[in-house]
XYZ file of C-alpha atoms in Angstrom:
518
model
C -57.671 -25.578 200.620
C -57.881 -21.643 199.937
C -59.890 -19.278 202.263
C -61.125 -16.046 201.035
C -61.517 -14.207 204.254
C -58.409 -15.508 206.329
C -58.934 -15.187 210.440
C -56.017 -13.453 212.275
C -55.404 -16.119 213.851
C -54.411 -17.996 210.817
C -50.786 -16.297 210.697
C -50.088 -15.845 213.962
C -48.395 -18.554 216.221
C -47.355 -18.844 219.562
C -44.952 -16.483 221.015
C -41.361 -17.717 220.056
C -40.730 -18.009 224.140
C -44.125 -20.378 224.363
C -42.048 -23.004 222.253
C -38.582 -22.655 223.557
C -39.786 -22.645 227.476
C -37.302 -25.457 229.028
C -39.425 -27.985 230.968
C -38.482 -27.094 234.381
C -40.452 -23.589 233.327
C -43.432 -24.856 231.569
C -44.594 -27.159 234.368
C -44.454 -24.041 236.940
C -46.252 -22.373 234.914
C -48.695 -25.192 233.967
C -48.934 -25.507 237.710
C -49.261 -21.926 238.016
C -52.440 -21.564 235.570
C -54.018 -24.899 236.763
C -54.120 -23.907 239.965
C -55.501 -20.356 239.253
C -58.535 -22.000 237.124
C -58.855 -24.766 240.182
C -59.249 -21.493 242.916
C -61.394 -19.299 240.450
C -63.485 -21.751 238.208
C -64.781 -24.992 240.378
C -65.845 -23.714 243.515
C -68.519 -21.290 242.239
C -69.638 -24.564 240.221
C -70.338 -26.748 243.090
C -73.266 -25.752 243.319
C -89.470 -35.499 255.812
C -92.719 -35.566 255.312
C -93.644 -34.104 251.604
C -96.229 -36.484 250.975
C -98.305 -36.420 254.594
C -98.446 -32.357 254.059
C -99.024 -32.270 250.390
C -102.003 -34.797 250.662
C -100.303 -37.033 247.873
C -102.128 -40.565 247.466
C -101.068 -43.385 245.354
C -98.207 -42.958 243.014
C -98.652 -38.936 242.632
C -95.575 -38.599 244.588
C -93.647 -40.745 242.014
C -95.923 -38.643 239.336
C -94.223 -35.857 241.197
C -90.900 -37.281 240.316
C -90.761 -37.926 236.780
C -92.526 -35.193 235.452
C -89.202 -32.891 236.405
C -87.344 -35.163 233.923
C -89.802 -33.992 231.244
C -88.765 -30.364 230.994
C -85.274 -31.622 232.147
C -84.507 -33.812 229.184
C -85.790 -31.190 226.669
C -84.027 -28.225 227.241
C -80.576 -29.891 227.896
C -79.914 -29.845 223.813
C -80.462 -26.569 223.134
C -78.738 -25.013 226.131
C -75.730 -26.182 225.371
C -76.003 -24.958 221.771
C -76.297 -21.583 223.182
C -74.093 -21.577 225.914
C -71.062 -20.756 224.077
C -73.076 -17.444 222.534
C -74.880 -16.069 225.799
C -70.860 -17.004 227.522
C -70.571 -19.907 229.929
C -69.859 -17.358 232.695
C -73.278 -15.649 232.398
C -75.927 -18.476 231.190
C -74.618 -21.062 234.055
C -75.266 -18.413 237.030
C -78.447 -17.754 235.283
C -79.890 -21.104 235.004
C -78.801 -21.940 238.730
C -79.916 -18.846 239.956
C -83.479 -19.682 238.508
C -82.952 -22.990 239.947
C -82.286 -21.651 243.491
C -86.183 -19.359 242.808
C -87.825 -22.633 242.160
C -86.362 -24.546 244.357
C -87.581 -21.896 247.136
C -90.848 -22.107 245.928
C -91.048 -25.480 246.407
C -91.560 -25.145 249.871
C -94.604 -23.557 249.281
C -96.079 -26.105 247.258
C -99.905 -27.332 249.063
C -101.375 -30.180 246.462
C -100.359 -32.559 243.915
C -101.454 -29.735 241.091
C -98.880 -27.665 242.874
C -96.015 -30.316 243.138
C -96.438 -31.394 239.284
C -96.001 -27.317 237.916
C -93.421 -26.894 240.721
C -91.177 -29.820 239.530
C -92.067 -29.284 235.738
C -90.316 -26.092 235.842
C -87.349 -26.847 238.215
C -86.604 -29.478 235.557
C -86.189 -26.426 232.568
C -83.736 -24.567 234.643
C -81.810 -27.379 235.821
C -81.620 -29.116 232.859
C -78.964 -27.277 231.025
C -76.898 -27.035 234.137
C -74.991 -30.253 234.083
C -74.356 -30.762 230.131
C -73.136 -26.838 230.791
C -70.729 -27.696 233.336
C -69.059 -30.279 231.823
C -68.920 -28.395 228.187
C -68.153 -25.412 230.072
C -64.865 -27.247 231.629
C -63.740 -28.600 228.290
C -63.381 -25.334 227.067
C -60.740 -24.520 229.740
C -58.862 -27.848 230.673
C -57.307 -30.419 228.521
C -58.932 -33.404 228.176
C -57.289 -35.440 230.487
C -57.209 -32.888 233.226
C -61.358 -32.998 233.291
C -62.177 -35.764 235.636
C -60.608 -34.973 238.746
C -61.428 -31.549 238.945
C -65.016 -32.569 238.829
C -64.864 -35.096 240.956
C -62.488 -33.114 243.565
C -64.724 -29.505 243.499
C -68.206 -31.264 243.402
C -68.557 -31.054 239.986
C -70.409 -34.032 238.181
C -68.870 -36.808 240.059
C -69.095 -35.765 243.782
C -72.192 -33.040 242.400
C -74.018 -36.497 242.662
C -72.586 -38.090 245.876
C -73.350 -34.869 247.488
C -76.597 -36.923 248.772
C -74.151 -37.331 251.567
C -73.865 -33.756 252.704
C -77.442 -33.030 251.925
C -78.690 -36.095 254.173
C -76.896 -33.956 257.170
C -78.210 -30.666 256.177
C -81.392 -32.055 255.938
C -81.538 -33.823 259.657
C -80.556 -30.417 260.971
C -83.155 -28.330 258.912
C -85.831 -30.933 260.008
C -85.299 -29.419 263.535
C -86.600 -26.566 262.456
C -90.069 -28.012 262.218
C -92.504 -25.502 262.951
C -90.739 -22.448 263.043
C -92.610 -19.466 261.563
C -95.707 -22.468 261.688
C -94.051 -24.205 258.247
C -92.955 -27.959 258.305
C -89.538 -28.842 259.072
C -89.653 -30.058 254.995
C -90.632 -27.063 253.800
C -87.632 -25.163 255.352
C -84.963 -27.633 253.055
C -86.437 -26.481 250.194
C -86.605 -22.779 250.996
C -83.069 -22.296 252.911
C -81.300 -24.702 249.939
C -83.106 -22.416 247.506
C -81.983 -18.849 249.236
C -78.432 -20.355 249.368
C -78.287 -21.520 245.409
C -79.424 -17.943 244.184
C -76.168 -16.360 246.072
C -74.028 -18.852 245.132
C -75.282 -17.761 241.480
C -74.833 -14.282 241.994
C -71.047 -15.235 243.244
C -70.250 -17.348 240.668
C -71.524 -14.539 237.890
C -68.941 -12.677 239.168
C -66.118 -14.917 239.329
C -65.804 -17.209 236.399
C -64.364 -16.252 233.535
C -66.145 -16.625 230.120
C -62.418 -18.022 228.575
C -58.789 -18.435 229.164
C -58.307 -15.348 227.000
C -61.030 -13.255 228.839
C -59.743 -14.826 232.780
C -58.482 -11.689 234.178
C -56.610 -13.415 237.532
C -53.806 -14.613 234.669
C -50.801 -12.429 234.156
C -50.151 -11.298 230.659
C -47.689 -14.586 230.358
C -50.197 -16.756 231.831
C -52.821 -16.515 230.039
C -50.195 -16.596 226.695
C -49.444 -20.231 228.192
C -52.609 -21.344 228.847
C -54.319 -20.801 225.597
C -50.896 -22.562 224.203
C -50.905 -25.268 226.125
C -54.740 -25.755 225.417
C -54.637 -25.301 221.876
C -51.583 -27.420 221.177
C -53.881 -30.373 221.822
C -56.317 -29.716 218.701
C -53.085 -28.248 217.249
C -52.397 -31.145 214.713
C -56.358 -32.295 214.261
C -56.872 -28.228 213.317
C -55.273 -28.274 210.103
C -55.432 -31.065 207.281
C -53.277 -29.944 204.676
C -50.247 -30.091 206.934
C -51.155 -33.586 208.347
C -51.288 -33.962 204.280
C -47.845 -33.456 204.016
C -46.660 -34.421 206.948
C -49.143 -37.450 208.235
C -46.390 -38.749 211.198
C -45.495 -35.921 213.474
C -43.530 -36.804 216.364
C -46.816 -38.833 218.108
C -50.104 -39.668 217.646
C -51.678 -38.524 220.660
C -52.431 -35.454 220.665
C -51.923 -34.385 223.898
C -48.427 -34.892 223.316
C -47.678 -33.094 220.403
C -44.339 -31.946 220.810
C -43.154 -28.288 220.233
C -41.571 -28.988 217.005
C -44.250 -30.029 215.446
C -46.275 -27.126 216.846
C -44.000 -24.815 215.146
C -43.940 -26.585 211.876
C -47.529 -26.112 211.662
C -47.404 -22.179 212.262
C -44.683 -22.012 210.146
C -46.353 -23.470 207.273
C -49.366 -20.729 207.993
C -47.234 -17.543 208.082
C -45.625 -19.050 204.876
C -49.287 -19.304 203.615
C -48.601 -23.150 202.775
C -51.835 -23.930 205.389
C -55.018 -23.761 205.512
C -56.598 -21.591 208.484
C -56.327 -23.271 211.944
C -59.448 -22.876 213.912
C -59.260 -22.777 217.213
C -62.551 -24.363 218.720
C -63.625 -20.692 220.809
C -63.447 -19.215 217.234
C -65.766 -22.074 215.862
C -69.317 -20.624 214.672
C -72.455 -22.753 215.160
C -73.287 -24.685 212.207
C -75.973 -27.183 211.793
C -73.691 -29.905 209.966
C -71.877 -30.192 213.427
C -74.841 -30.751 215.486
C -75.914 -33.318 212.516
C -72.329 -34.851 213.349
C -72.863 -35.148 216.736
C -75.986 -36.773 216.725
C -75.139 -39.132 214.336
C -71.820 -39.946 216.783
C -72.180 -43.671 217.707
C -70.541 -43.332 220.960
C -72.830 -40.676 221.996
C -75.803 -42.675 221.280
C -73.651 -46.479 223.340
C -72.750 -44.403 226.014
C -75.831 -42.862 226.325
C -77.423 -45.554 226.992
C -75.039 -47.000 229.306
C -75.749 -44.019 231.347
C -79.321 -44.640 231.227
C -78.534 -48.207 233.214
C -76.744 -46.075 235.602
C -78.935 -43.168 236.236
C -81.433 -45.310 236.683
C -79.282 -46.986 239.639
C -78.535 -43.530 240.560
C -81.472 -41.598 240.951
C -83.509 -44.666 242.357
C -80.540 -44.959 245.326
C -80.331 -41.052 245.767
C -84.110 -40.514 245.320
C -85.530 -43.696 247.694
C -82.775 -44.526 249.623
C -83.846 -43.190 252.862
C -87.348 -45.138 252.146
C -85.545 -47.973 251.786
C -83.630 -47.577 255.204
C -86.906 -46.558 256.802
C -88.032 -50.255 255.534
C -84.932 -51.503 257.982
C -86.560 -50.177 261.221
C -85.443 -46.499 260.506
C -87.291 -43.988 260.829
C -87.102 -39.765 260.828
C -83.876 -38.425 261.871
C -82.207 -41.735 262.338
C -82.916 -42.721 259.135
C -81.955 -39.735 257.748
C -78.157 -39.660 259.327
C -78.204 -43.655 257.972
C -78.600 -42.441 254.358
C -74.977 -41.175 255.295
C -72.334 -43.546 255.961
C -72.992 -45.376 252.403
C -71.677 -42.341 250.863
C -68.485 -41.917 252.369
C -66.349 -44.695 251.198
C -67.939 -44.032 247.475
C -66.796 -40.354 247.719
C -63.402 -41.058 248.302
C -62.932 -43.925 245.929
C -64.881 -41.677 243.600
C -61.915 -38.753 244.105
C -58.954 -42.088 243.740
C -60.624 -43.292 240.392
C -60.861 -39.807 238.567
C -57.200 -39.441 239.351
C -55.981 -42.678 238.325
C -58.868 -42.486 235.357
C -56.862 -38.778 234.488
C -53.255 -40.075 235.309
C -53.471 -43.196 232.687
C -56.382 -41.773 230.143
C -58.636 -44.403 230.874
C -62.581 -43.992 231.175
C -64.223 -47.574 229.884
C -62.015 -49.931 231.695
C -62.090 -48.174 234.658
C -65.907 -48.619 234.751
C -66.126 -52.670 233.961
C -64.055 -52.553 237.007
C -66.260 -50.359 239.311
C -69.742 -51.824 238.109
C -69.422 -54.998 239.344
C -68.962 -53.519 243.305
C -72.660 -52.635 242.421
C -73.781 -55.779 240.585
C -72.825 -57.316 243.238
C -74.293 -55.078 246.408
C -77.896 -55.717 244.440
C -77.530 -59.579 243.945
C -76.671 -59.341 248.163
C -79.664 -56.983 249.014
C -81.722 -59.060 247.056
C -80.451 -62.242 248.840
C -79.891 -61.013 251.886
C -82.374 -62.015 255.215
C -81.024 -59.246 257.615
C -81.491 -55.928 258.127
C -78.138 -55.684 258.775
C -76.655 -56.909 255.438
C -79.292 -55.286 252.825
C -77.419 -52.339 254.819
C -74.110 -53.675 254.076
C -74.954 -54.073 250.513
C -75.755 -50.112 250.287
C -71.959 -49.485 250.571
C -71.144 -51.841 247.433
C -73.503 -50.208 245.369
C -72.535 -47.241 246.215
C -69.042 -47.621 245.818
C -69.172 -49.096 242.489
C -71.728 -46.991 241.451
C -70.280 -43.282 241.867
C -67.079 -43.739 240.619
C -68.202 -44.662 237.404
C -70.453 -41.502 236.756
C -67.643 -38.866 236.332
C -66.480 -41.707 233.891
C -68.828 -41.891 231.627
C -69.725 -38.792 231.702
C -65.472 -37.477 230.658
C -65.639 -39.784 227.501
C -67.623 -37.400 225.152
C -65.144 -35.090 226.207
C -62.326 -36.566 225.929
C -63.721 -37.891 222.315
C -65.310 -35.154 220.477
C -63.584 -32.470 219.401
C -65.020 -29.123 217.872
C -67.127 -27.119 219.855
C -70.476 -27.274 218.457
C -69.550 -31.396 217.522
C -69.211 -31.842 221.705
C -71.750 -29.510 222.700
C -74.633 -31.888 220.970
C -72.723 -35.703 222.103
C -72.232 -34.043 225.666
C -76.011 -32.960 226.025
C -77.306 -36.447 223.993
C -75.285 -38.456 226.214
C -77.210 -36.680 228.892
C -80.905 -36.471 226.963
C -80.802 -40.518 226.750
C -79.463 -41.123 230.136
C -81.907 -38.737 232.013
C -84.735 -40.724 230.824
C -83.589 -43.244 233.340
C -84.851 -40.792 235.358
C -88.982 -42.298 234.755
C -87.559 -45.712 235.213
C -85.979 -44.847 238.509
C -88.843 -43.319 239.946
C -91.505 -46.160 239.573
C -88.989 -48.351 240.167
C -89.861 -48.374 243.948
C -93.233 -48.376 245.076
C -95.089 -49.085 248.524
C -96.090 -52.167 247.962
C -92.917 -53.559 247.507
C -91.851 -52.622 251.046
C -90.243 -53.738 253.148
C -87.656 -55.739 250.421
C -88.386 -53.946 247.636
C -87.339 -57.195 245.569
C -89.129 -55.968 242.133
C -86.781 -52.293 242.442
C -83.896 -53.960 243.016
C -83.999 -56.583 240.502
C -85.075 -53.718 237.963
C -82.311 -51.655 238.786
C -79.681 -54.796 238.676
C -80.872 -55.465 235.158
C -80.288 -51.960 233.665
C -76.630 -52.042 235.676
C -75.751 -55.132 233.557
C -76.717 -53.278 230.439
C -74.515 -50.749 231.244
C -71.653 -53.163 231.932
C -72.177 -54.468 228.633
C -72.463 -51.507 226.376
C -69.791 -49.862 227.964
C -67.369 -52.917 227.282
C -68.897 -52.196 223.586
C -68.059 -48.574 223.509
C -64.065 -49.508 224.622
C -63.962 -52.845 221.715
C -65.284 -49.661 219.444
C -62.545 -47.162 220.106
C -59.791 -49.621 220.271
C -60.676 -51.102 217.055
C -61.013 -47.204 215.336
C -57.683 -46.200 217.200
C -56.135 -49.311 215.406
C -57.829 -48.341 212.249
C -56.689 -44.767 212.356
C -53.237 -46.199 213.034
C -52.564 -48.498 210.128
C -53.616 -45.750 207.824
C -57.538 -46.574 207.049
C -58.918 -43.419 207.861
C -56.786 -40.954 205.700
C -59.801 -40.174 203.802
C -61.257 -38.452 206.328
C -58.920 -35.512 205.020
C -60.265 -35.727 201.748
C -64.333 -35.586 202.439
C -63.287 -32.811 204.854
C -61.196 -30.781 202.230
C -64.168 -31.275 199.911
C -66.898 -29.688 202.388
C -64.236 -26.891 203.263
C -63.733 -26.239 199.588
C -67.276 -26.133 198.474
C -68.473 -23.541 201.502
C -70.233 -26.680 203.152
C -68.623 -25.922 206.699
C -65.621 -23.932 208.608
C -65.692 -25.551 211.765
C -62.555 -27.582 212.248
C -61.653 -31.095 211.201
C -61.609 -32.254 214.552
C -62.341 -35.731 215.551
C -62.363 -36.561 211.957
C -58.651 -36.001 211.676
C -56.307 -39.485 211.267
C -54.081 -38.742 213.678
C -57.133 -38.191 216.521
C -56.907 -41.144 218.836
C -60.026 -41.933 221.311
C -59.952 -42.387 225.110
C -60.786 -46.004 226.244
């Protein structure tokens, strides 16, 4: 492949110290620059009675519901398009700080005219959010680092089960019923939304837009880190040297040794290489977004989501309905929402790092599902209060694991920016229409069993189950493909579209030697 307008990055390497470090050195310093990005990255990202005040009849308030997902679902493509061009440190803060504006202003809402416009726009500015985070994190981390930093600074995994927290914030903000003559409701909404806009304006001014632009890394740190991130798209960056030399020292390429690192950027100062390009150097390009929606696991797991989220939001959204139907009611019921969550956080923090430790996402989820399976087939048998409540801890615990699971494959499987950025935010797109399911799925008329919900929901979990089983047959039987030497012609088609102008975003997942997370 020739390039006519070489980036200077294409002949320059790490620094010779980067690939001689002895191991005893590169862990402290791995340790060193993970825990900086922990303390300056995750934190700023972890971010009764509605319907008697609003005068809501019939099914507006589950008309209230869905519409959010309208506006949600639609805008979650193209933010992540542009996130990597406004900077991830910038367009995040904005979006939640517009979130935490409309979110106040929800407590002001008087009628179902009011609700509907209120929710429409809450879902554009908290659409992007999500699909943001979890690009935004693949930009920093390595693949297999992803999961249980979400999960363990209440990002995606634990962002979900945070129901927990908010059931306790919301029994004491319920107290303040009637101060300043507003409903004890309307002060969740306004106090939640005052506290989102300065988290916003915090986390504006602490994350960093990249490693190379993080200014709490010394001069050698942030060397290391953009090493030790790169070297993971190292050999998928370049196809003329896998050309030559198809077998480096392994196939996964998280584990690319130094050797082989150095035989690549030897070959480009010696001008035997094509251009490496890095993934933050990567310009938007239409073909990639093409690619991505056209990605077949994007479009499985998607869907797999979609049984979950509809699990999810129905238990986060109706839960405390449902334990009202046990003889709850008001602050009781409220504190009861609580205790399902707390076994499912802590599993949820024990799976991401065992899901992290081995670099496993599918298998780890065909074990969790059936905790929920089963907690629906028992609160759909059961005849006592008592153990419909006991099933809310099964499907909770199986439930919230698997989230952060599905939701690190794309990551973990896509590679070049603009390639992830779509799967990432389609995943999401076809999941979050779950979101309409999950709101009708539980009406009045069901109560007090809600029989009908919970038999819709247990249908869609099953779904999941299945198509995530399909998603880990897929990627074995491509990893085995890729191994025997079947997808070599991947290099080819790519050197073509370099060659003719067609694209310069990097091979990527494309690449032979690219193996995909279960």
């Amino acid at each position: 492949m020739k390039h006519s307008e070489p980036a200077p990055s294409s002949v320059t390497g790490p620094d010779e110290d980067l690939l001689s470090l002895d191991r005893e050195r590169e862990r402290q310093l791995t340790r060193t620059v993970l825990r900086k990005l922990d303390l300056h990255v995750l934190p700023p990202l972890a971010i009764a009675g509605l319907e008697s005040d609003t005068h809501l009849r019939g099914n507006q308030f589950n008309i209230g519901l869905a519409v959010f997902y309208i506006t949600y679902i639609i805008v979650e493509l193209p933010s992540n398009w542009v996130l990597k061009k406004i900077q991830p440190n910038r367009w995040l803060p904005i979006l939640v700080f517009c979130w935490g504006i409309v979110t106040t202003l929800s407590g002001l809402i008087q009628n179902f005219g009011g609700l509907v416009a209120i929710r429409m726009v809450l879902g554009l500015c908290e659409g992007g959010i999500l699909p943001g985070i979890v690009l935004y994190l693949s930009t920093l981390y390595k693949p297999h680092e992803l999961q249980l930093r979400r999960v363990a600074h209440l990002t995606v995994g634990v962002f979900y089960a945070s129901g927990a927290f908010g059931g306790l914030l919301a029994t004491a903000i319920l107290k303040m019923d009637g101060v300043a003559g507003e409903a004890g409701w309307r002060w969740i909404f306004i106090l939640e939304g005052i506290a989102t806009c300065v988290i916003a304006i915090g986390a504006a001014i602490i994350l960093p837009a990249s490693l190379e632009a993080a200014k709490f890394f010394t001069e050698d740190e942030r060397s290391f880190a953009l090493h030790r991130f790169r070297s993971v798209h190292l050999i998928t960056a370049s196809a003329a040297v896998a050309v030559r030399n198809p077998s480096p020292s392994t196939t996964d390429p998280e584990k690319v040794s130094t050797e082989a690192q150095a035989q690549v950027y030897d070959a480009l100062k010696s001008g035997e290489a094509p251009v490496i390009i890095h993934q933050e150097e990567e310009q938007f390009e239409w073909r990639e977004v093409v690619r991505g929606l056209l990605d077949i696991q994007a479009w499985v797991t998607g869907f797999a989501y979609f049984g979950i989220i509809v699990c999810l939001y129905s238990f986060s959204l109706f839960l405390p309905t449902i334990i009202a139907g046990l003889g709850y009611t008001g602050g009781e019921a409220q504190l009861r929402t609580v205790p399902p969550y707390i076994p499912a956080v802590v599993l949820t923090v024990v799976v991401a790092f065992m899901a992290d430790r081995y670099r496993l996402r599918g298998p780890i989820i065909l074990m969790c599902l059936p905790f929920t399976i089963a907690g629906y087939i028992l609160v759909i048998a059961a005849t006592t209060n008592e153990a419909r409540y006991g099933a809310v801890f099964l499907i909770a615990a199986g439930l919230y694991p698997s989230a952060p699971c599905i939701l690190s494959i794309l990551p973990n499987n896509s590679s070049g920016h603009y390639k992830k950025a779509t799967t990432v935010a389609l995943q999401l797109a076809i999941a979050n229409t779950g979101g309409f399911v999950a709101t009708f799925a539980y009406t009045k008329d069901q109560a007090p069993r809600y029989i009908k919900g919970h038999s819709i929901v247990l249908g869609f979990v099953c779904i999941a189950w299945l198509l995530v089983g399909a998603n880990v047959l897929y990627c074995r039987w491509e990893n085995r493909a890729r191994a025997a030497g079947s997808r070599q012609s991947n290099i080819e088609e790519y050197q073509a579209l370099w060659d003719s102008g067609k694209t310069r975003a990097p091979i990527g997942d494309r690449h032979p030697d690219f193996r995909y997370t279960l």
